[in-house]
Amino acid sequence: MKFSTRAERIEPFYVMEVAKAAQALAREVAGTREPMIFLNIGEPDFTAPPLVQEAAARAVHSGATQYTNALGLDALRERISGWYQSRFGVNVPARRIVVTAGASAALQLACLALIESGDEILMPDPSYPCNRHFVSAAEGKAVLLPTTAAERYQLTAEKVRAAWTEKTRGVLLASPSNPTGTSIAPGELRRIHEVVRAHDGITLIDEIYLGLSYEEEFGHTALSIDDNIISINSFSKYFNMTGWRLGWMVVPEAMVPVVERLAQNLFICASTVAQHAALACFEAESIAEYERRRAEFKARRDFFIPALQSLGLAVPVMPDGAFYAWADCTEAAQRLGVPSGKNCSWDFAFEVMRRAHIAVTPGRDFGTAEPERFVRFSTANSMAQLQESVDRLRKLLG
């Protein structure tokens, strides 16, 4: 069978390959003194709070399960609009909000609407792998620009300006970022957008972790800068609805009918039950619970990052959001006898899995700028599990 070159360009999602190996080992060590601890997947250990679950049940029992408009329930778009106003003090009209089948669908729609074959999109290295594959699936090319700890592993206006060519269409950013948990400083983001705007390009930003910001300096939406910025968001992370597959995007008003036409043909609509459930996300009781959970995520970060540092797993930049630790494993790998080289972090991750029964994600997924040095820990797990992980790592690393 012959497959498309488009499909062949998409690389494996290595985090899932690691997850399969971890699951297999987990079955072997289940019931032992050291069952598998999963610090590899970026999924909150919390589930949707009670009001959201109840709203979903009501939708099913009342028969509110048929197609919605491709743009989403008007009531949900209004609720999201209100959240931008109350949370960030930004006026985002509901008519510019498109509800999607997860942030993945939003990114696909944005790329298909804006990218022509051969267009290049500038992205930071490291960054979330699926984002660059959305660009590739739209016949574009993701151009990864290596970043440093001093740059918070984010692009800068100077770097964007220097890399821009006649093929460049725009930038795809993420703030806070996966895998680093770092955000772009608002002033720098404004300067990046000014460079993009001067070239008549597009600024596309993944803000799915924005609700999980912990520092006042960074917890601001890019939509406060310019109505022409395209923001992608999700109910998966802050709202703890990963498997519900629900997200949204905010687009310039002229782009709404284009996205609507694409969504009608590709998706019809996002899950109707999930949309009705999501209405309850914005109730005061639900928001209070989400804020309690956000504080718990911050407490986990504040415990886990210093613990990693003490074990020789250096985290060059303290994450200001999300639930990740981007740790340099070079020193720790040497202690385990893992040879340096292009497979260092990959081999280190499997050694930790085999010897300490802890699953972590090697850097291979996230780019080509020194992926062998870094592993990503997810702190989307209970404090007890994180403490046990630290104990096991301390025992393993000496």
Coordinates of C-alpha atoms in Angstrom, one line a residue:
M1 CA 0.0 0.0 0.0
K2 CA 1.3 3.4 -0.9
F3 CA 1.0 6.2 1.7
S4 CA 1.1 9.9 1.2
T5 CA 4.3 11.8 1.6
R6 CA 2.3 14.0 4.0
A7 CA 1.8 11.0 6.3
E8 CA 5.4 9.9 5.9
R9 CA 6.6 13.3 7.1
I10 CA 4.9 12.9 10.5
E11 CA 7.4 11.5 13.0
P12 CA 6.5 9.1 15.7
F13 CA 5.2 10.6 19.0
Y14 CA 8.0 9.2 21.1
V15 CA 6.3 10.0 24.4
M16 CA 3.7 7.5 23.5
E17 CA 6.4 4.9 22.7
V18 CA 7.8 5.4 26.1
A19 CA 4.3 5.2 27.6
K20 CA 3.7 1.8 26.0
A21 CA 7.0 0.5 27.5
A22 CA 6.0 1.9 30.9
Q23 CA 2.6 0.3 30.7
A24 CA 4.1 -3.0 29.9
L25 CA 6.5 -2.8 32.8
A26 CA 3.8 -1.5 35.1
R27 CA 1.9 -4.8 34.6
E28 CA 4.9 -6.7 35.7
V29 CA 5.6 -4.7 38.8
A30 CA 2.0 -4.2 39.9
G31 CA 1.5 -5.3 43.5
T32 CA 5.2 -5.1 44.3
R33 CA 6.8 -2.7 46.8
E34 CA 7.6 -0.3 43.9
P35 CA 4.8 -0.1 41.4
M36 CA 5.2 2.2 38.4
I37 CA 4.9 5.9 38.9
F38 CA 4.0 7.8 35.8
L39 CA 5.6 11.2 35.5
N40 CA 5.7 11.1 31.7
I41 CA 2.2 12.2 30.4
G42 CA 1.0 15.8 30.6
E43 CA -2.5 15.0 31.9
P44 CA -3.9 16.4 35.1
D45 CA -4.6 13.7 37.7
F46 CA -7.8 15.6 38.6
T47 CA -11.0 15.0 36.7
A48 CA -13.9 17.3 35.9
P49 CA -15.4 18.7 39.1
P50 CA -18.9 17.7 40.2
L51 CA -20.9 20.5 38.5
V52 CA -19.3 19.6 35.2
Q53 CA -20.1 16.0 35.5
E54 CA -23.7 16.7 36.5
A55 CA -24.1 19.0 33.5
A56 CA -22.9 16.3 31.2
A57 CA -25.4 13.8 32.7
R58 CA -28.2 16.3 32.3
A59 CA -27.4 16.8 28.7
V60 CA -27.5 13.0 28.1
H61 CA -30.7 12.4 30.0
S62 CA -32.5 15.4 28.4
G63 CA -31.4 14.4 24.9
A64 CA -29.2 17.5 24.3
T65 CA -26.9 15.4 22.2
Q66 CA -27.5 16.4 18.6
Y67 CA -25.2 18.5 16.4
T68 CA -24.5 22.1 17.4
N69 CA -23.4 25.0 15.2
A70 CA -19.9 24.4 13.8
L71 CA -18.8 27.4 15.8
G72 CA -20.1 25.9 19.1
L73 CA -22.9 26.6 21.4
D74 CA -23.6 30.3 21.6
A75 CA -24.0 30.1 25.4
L76 CA -20.6 28.5 25.7
R77 CA -18.9 31.1 23.5
E78 CA -20.5 33.8 25.7
R79 CA -19.2 32.0 28.9
I80 CA -15.7 31.9 27.4
S81 CA -15.9 35.6 26.5
G82 CA -16.9 36.4 30.1
W83 CA -14.0 34.4 31.4
Y84 CA -11.5 36.5 29.4
Q85 CA -13.1 39.6 30.9
S86 CA -13.2 38.4 34.5
R87 CA -9.9 36.5 34.5
F88 CA -7.7 38.7 32.3
G89 CA -9.6 42.0 32.0
V90 CA -9.7 41.6 28.2
N91 CA -12.7 42.1 26.0
V92 CA -13.0 39.2 23.6
P93 CA -16.4 39.2 21.8
A94 CA -18.1 35.8 21.6
R95 CA -18.4 36.2 17.9
R96 CA -14.6 35.8 17.6
I97 CA -14.6 32.5 19.6
V98 CA -14.8 29.2 17.9
V99 CA -15.4 26.0 20.0
T100 CA -13.4 23.1 18.7
A101 CA -12.8 19.4 19.2
G102 CA -9.9 20.0 21.5
A103 CA -6.9 22.4 21.0
S104 CA -5.6 19.9 18.4
A105 CA -8.6 20.6 16.1
A106 CA -8.2 24.4 16.7
L107 CA -4.5 24.2 15.6
Q108 CA -5.4 22.1 12.6
L109 CA -8.1 24.6 11.6
A110 CA -5.8 27.5 12.1
C111 CA -3.0 25.9 10.0
L112 CA -5.3 24.9 7.2
A113 CA -6.9 28.4 7.1
L114 CA -3.6 30.3 7.0
I115 CA -0.7 28.2 5.6
E116 CA 0.0 27.6 2.0
S117 CA 2.2 24.8 0.6
G118 CA 5.9 25.8 1.3
D119 CA 5.1 28.4 3.9
E120 CA 7.5 28.4 6.8
I121 CA 6.5 28.9 10.5
L122 CA 9.1 29.8 13.1
M123 CA 8.9 27.9 16.3
P124 CA 11.1 27.6 19.4
D125 CA 13.2 24.5 20.0
P126 CA 12.3 22.8 22.3
S127 CA 8.5 22.8 21.8
Y128 CA 5.5 20.5 21.7
P129 CA 6.0 18.1 18.8
C130 CA 2.4 17.9 17.6
N131 CA 2.4 21.7 17.0
R132 CA 5.0 21.4 14.3
H133 CA 3.2 18.4 12.8
F134 CA 0.0 20.5 12.4
V135 CA 2.1 22.8 10.3
S136 CA 3.5 19.9 8.2
A137 CA 0.1 18.4 7.7
A138 CA -1.0 21.8 6.1
E139 CA 1.9 21.5 3.7
G140 CA 4.0 24.0 5.6
K141 CA 7.4 23.7 7.2
A142 CA 8.1 24.2 10.8
V143 CA 11.5 26.0 11.3
L144 CA 12.8 25.3 14.8
L145 CA 15.0 28.0 16.2
P146 CA 17.2 26.8 19.1
T147 CA 16.6 28.7 22.3
T148 CA 18.5 29.0 25.6
A149 CA 17.7 29.1 29.3
A150 CA 18.6 32.8 29.2
E151 CA 15.7 33.2 26.7
R152 CA 13.4 31.1 28.9
Y153 CA 13.4 28.6 26.0
Q154 CA 11.2 31.0 24.1
L155 CA 11.7 33.0 20.9
T156 CA 12.8 36.6 21.0
A157 CA 11.9 39.4 18.7
E158 CA 15.6 39.6 17.7
K159 CA 15.7 35.9 16.8
V160 CA 12.5 36.1 14.8
R161 CA 13.7 39.2 12.9
A162 CA 17.0 37.4 12.1
A163 CA 15.3 34.2 10.9
W164 CA 12.6 35.8 8.8
T165 CA 12.8 35.0 5.1
E166 CA 10.6 35.5 2.1
K167 CA 9.2 32.0 2.8
T168 CA 8.2 32.8 6.4
R169 CA 4.5 33.1 7.1
G170 CA 4.6 33.7 10.8
V171 CA 5.3 32.2 14.2
L172 CA 3.8 29.5 16.4
L173 CA 4.5 30.1 20.0
A174 CA 3.3 28.5 23.3
S175 CA 3.1 30.3 26.6
P176 CA 3.3 28.6 29.0
S177 CA 5.2 26.0 27.0
N178 CA 5.4 22.3 26.9
P179 CA 8.0 20.9 27.8
T180 CA 9.6 23.7 29.8
G181 CA 6.6 25.3 31.6
T182 CA 8.0 28.7 30.8
S183 CA 6.2 31.7 29.4
I184 CA 7.1 34.6 27.2
A185 CA 7.5 37.9 29.0
P186 CA 4.6 40.2 27.9
G187 CA 7.0 42.9 26.6
E188 CA 8.9 40.4 24.6
L189 CA 5.8 38.9 23.1
R190 CA 4.6 42.4 22.1
R191 CA 8.0 43.0 20.4
I192 CA 7.7 39.6 18.6
H193 CA 4.3 40.5 17.3
E194 CA 5.5 43.8 16.1
V195 CA 8.2 42.1 14.0
V196 CA 5.5 39.7 12.6
R197 CA 3.1 42.5 11.9
A198 CA 5.8 44.4 10.0
H199 CA 6.2 41.5 7.7
D200 CA 2.4 41.0 7.3
G201 CA 2.7 37.7 9.0
I202 CA 0.6 35.7 11.5
T203 CA 1.1 35.3 15.3
L204 CA -0.4 32.0 16.4
I205 CA -0.1 31.2 20.1
D206 CA -0.9 28.1 22.1
E207 CA -2.3 29.2 25.5
I208 CA -3.7 25.9 26.7
Y209 CA -1.7 26.2 30.0
L210 CA -2.5 29.8 30.6
G211 CA -5.0 29.1 33.4
L212 CA -2.1 27.3 35.2
S213 CA 0.1 30.3 35.5
Y214 CA 1.7 30.8 38.9
E215 CA 3.6 34.1 38.5
E216 CA 1.8 37.5 38.1
E217 CA 4.4 38.6 35.6
F218 CA 3.4 36.0 33.1
G219 CA -0.3 35.1 33.6
H220 CA -1.6 37.4 30.8
T221 CA -3.2 36.4 27.5
A222 CA -1.6 37.5 24.2
L223 CA -5.1 38.7 23.2
S224 CA -4.5 41.9 25.2
I225 CA -1.9 42.9 22.6
D226 CA -3.8 42.8 19.3
D227 CA -7.1 41.5 17.9
N228 CA -5.1 39.9 15.0
I229 CA -3.3 37.5 17.3
I230 CA -4.8 34.0 17.0
S231 CA -5.0 32.2 20.4
I232 CA -5.5 28.5 20.9
N233 CA -7.0 27.2 24.2
S234 CA -8.4 24.1 25.7
F235 CA -10.6 22.7 28.4
S236 CA -8.0 19.9 29.0
K237 CA -5.5 21.4 31.4
Y238 CA -6.8 24.1 33.7
F239 CA -10.4 22.7 33.4
N240 CA -9.2 19.1 33.8
M241 CA -11.3 17.7 30.8
T242 CA -8.6 15.9 28.8
G243 CA -10.7 13.0 27.4
W244 CA -13.7 15.2 26.7
R245 CA -11.9 16.6 23.7
L246 CA -13.0 20.2 23.9
G247 CA -11.1 23.4 23.1
W248 CA -11.5 26.8 21.5
M249 CA -9.7 29.4 19.4
V250 CA -10.0 33.2 19.3
V251 CA -9.5 34.5 15.8
P252 CA -9.8 37.9 14.0
E253 CA -13.3 38.6 13.0
A254 CA -12.6 38.2 9.3
M255 CA -11.3 34.7 9.9
V256 CA -14.4 33.4 11.6
P257 CA -16.3 32.4 8.4
V258 CA -13.2 30.7 6.9
V259 CA -12.7 28.6 10.1
E260 CA -16.5 27.9 10.2
R261 CA -16.4 26.5 6.7
L262 CA -13.5 24.3 7.4
A263 CA -15.0 23.1 10.7
Q264 CA -18.3 22.3 9.1
N265 CA -16.5 20.0 6.6
L266 CA -13.9 18.5 8.8
F267 CA -15.6 18.1 12.2
I268 CA -19.2 19.2 11.9
C269 CA -19.0 20.3 15.5
A270 CA -17.3 19.6 18.8
S271 CA -18.9 17.1 21.2
T272 CA -22.3 18.4 22.1
V273 CA -22.3 16.7 25.5
A274 CA -18.8 18.1 26.3
Q275 CA -20.0 21.6 25.3
H276 CA -23.0 21.4 27.6
A277 CA -20.8 20.1 30.4
A278 CA -18.3 22.9 29.9
L279 CA -20.9 25.5 30.6
A280 CA -20.6 24.5 34.3
C281 CA -16.8 25.1 34.2
F282 CA -17.5 28.8 34.7
E283 CA -19.8 28.6 37.7
A284 CA -18.3 30.1 40.9
E285 CA -18.2 26.8 42.6
S286 CA -16.2 25.2 39.7
I287 CA -13.8 28.1 39.4
A288 CA -13.1 27.9 43.2
E289 CA -12.3 24.3 42.8
Y290 CA -10.0 25.0 39.8
E291 CA -8.2 27.6 41.8
R292 CA -7.7 25.2 44.6
R293 CA -6.2 22.7 42.2
R294 CA -4.0 25.4 40.6
A295 CA -2.6 26.0 44.1
E296 CA -2.0 22.3 44.4
F297 CA -0.1 22.2 41.1
K298 CA 2.0 25.1 42.3
A299 CA 2.8 23.4 45.6
R300 CA 3.9 20.3 43.7
R301 CA 6.2 22.5 41.5
D302 CA 7.6 24.2 44.6
F303 CA 8.4 20.8 46.2
F304 CA 9.6 18.9 43.1
I305 CA 11.9 21.3 41.3
P306 CA 14.2 21.9 44.3
A307 CA 14.2 18.2 44.9
L308 CA 15.4 17.5 41.4
Q309 CA 18.1 20.2 41.7
S310 CA 19.4 18.5 44.8
L311 CA 19.7 15.2 43.0
G312 CA 21.8 16.7 40.2
L313 CA 18.9 17.0 37.8
A314 CA 19.3 20.7 37.0
V315 CA 16.2 22.6 35.9
P316 CA 17.8 25.7 34.2
V317 CA 14.6 27.8 34.3
M318 CA 12.0 27.6 37.1
P319 CA 8.7 26.9 35.3
D320 CA 6.1 29.6 35.8
G321 CA 3.2 27.6 34.6
A322 CA 1.9 24.2 33.4
F323 CA 3.1 21.1 35.2
Y324 CA 6.5 20.2 33.8
A325 CA 10.1 20.2 34.8
W326 CA 12.7 20.3 31.9
A327 CA 15.7 18.8 33.6
D328 CA 19.3 18.3 32.4
C329 CA 20.0 14.7 33.0
T330 CA 23.7 14.7 31.9
E331 CA 25.2 14.5 35.4
A332 CA 22.6 11.9 36.6
A333 CA 23.1 9.8 33.5
Q334 CA 26.8 9.6 34.3
R335 CA 26.1 8.3 37.7
L336 CA 24.0 5.5 36.2
G337 CA 26.7 4.6 33.7
V338 CA 24.6 5.9 30.8
P339 CA 27.0 6.9 28.0
S340 CA 26.9 10.5 26.7
G341 CA 25.8 11.0 23.1
K342 CA 22.7 11.4 21.0
N343 CA 20.8 8.7 23.0
C344 CA 21.7 9.9 26.5
S345 CA 18.4 11.1 27.7
W346 CA 16.5 8.3 25.9
D347 CA 18.7 5.7 27.6
F348 CA 18.6 7.5 30.9
A349 CA 14.7 7.5 30.8
F350 CA 14.7 3.7 30.3
E351 CA 17.2 3.1 33.0
V352 CA 15.1 5.1 35.5
M353 CA 12.0 3.2 34.3
R354 CA 13.7 -0.1 34.7
R355 CA 15.6 0.5 38.0
A356 CA 13.3 2.9 39.8
H357 CA 10.0 2.2 38.1
I358 CA 9.5 5.8 37.3
A359 CA 8.3 6.8 33.8
V360 CA 9.7 10.1 32.4
T361 CA 9.9 11.5 28.9
P362 CA 13.2 11.9 27.1
G363 CA 13.9 15.0 25.1
R364 CA 13.8 13.4 21.7
D365 CA 10.2 14.5 21.0
F366 CA 10.7 18.2 21.6
G367 CA 13.2 19.3 19.0
T368 CA 16.8 18.9 17.8
A369 CA 18.6 21.4 20.0
E370 CA 20.4 19.1 22.6
P371 CA 17.5 16.7 23.1
E372 CA 20.0 14.2 24.4
R373 CA 20.6 16.4 27.5
F374 CA 17.0 16.8 28.8
V375 CA 14.2 14.8 30.1
R376 CA 10.7 16.1 30.9
F377 CA 9.1 15.3 34.3
S378 CA 5.3 15.8 34.6
T379 CA 4.2 17.0 38.0
A380 CA 0.5 16.3 37.2
N381 CA 0.5 13.6 39.8
S382 CA -0.2 13.5 43.5
M383 CA 2.2 15.0 46.1
A384 CA 2.6 11.5 47.6
Q385 CA 3.6 10.1 44.3
L386 CA 6.1 12.9 43.7
Q387 CA 7.6 12.4 47.1
E388 CA 7.9 8.7 46.5
S389 CA 9.6 9.5 43.2
V390 CA 12.1 11.7 44.8
D391 CA 12.9 9.0 47.4
R392 CA 13.4 6.4 44.7
L393 CA 15.6 8.8 42.6
R394 CA 17.7 9.6 45.6
K395 CA 18.2 5.9 46.3
L396 CA 19.0 5.3 42.6
L397 CA 21.4 8.2 42.1
G398 CA 23.1 8.0 45.5

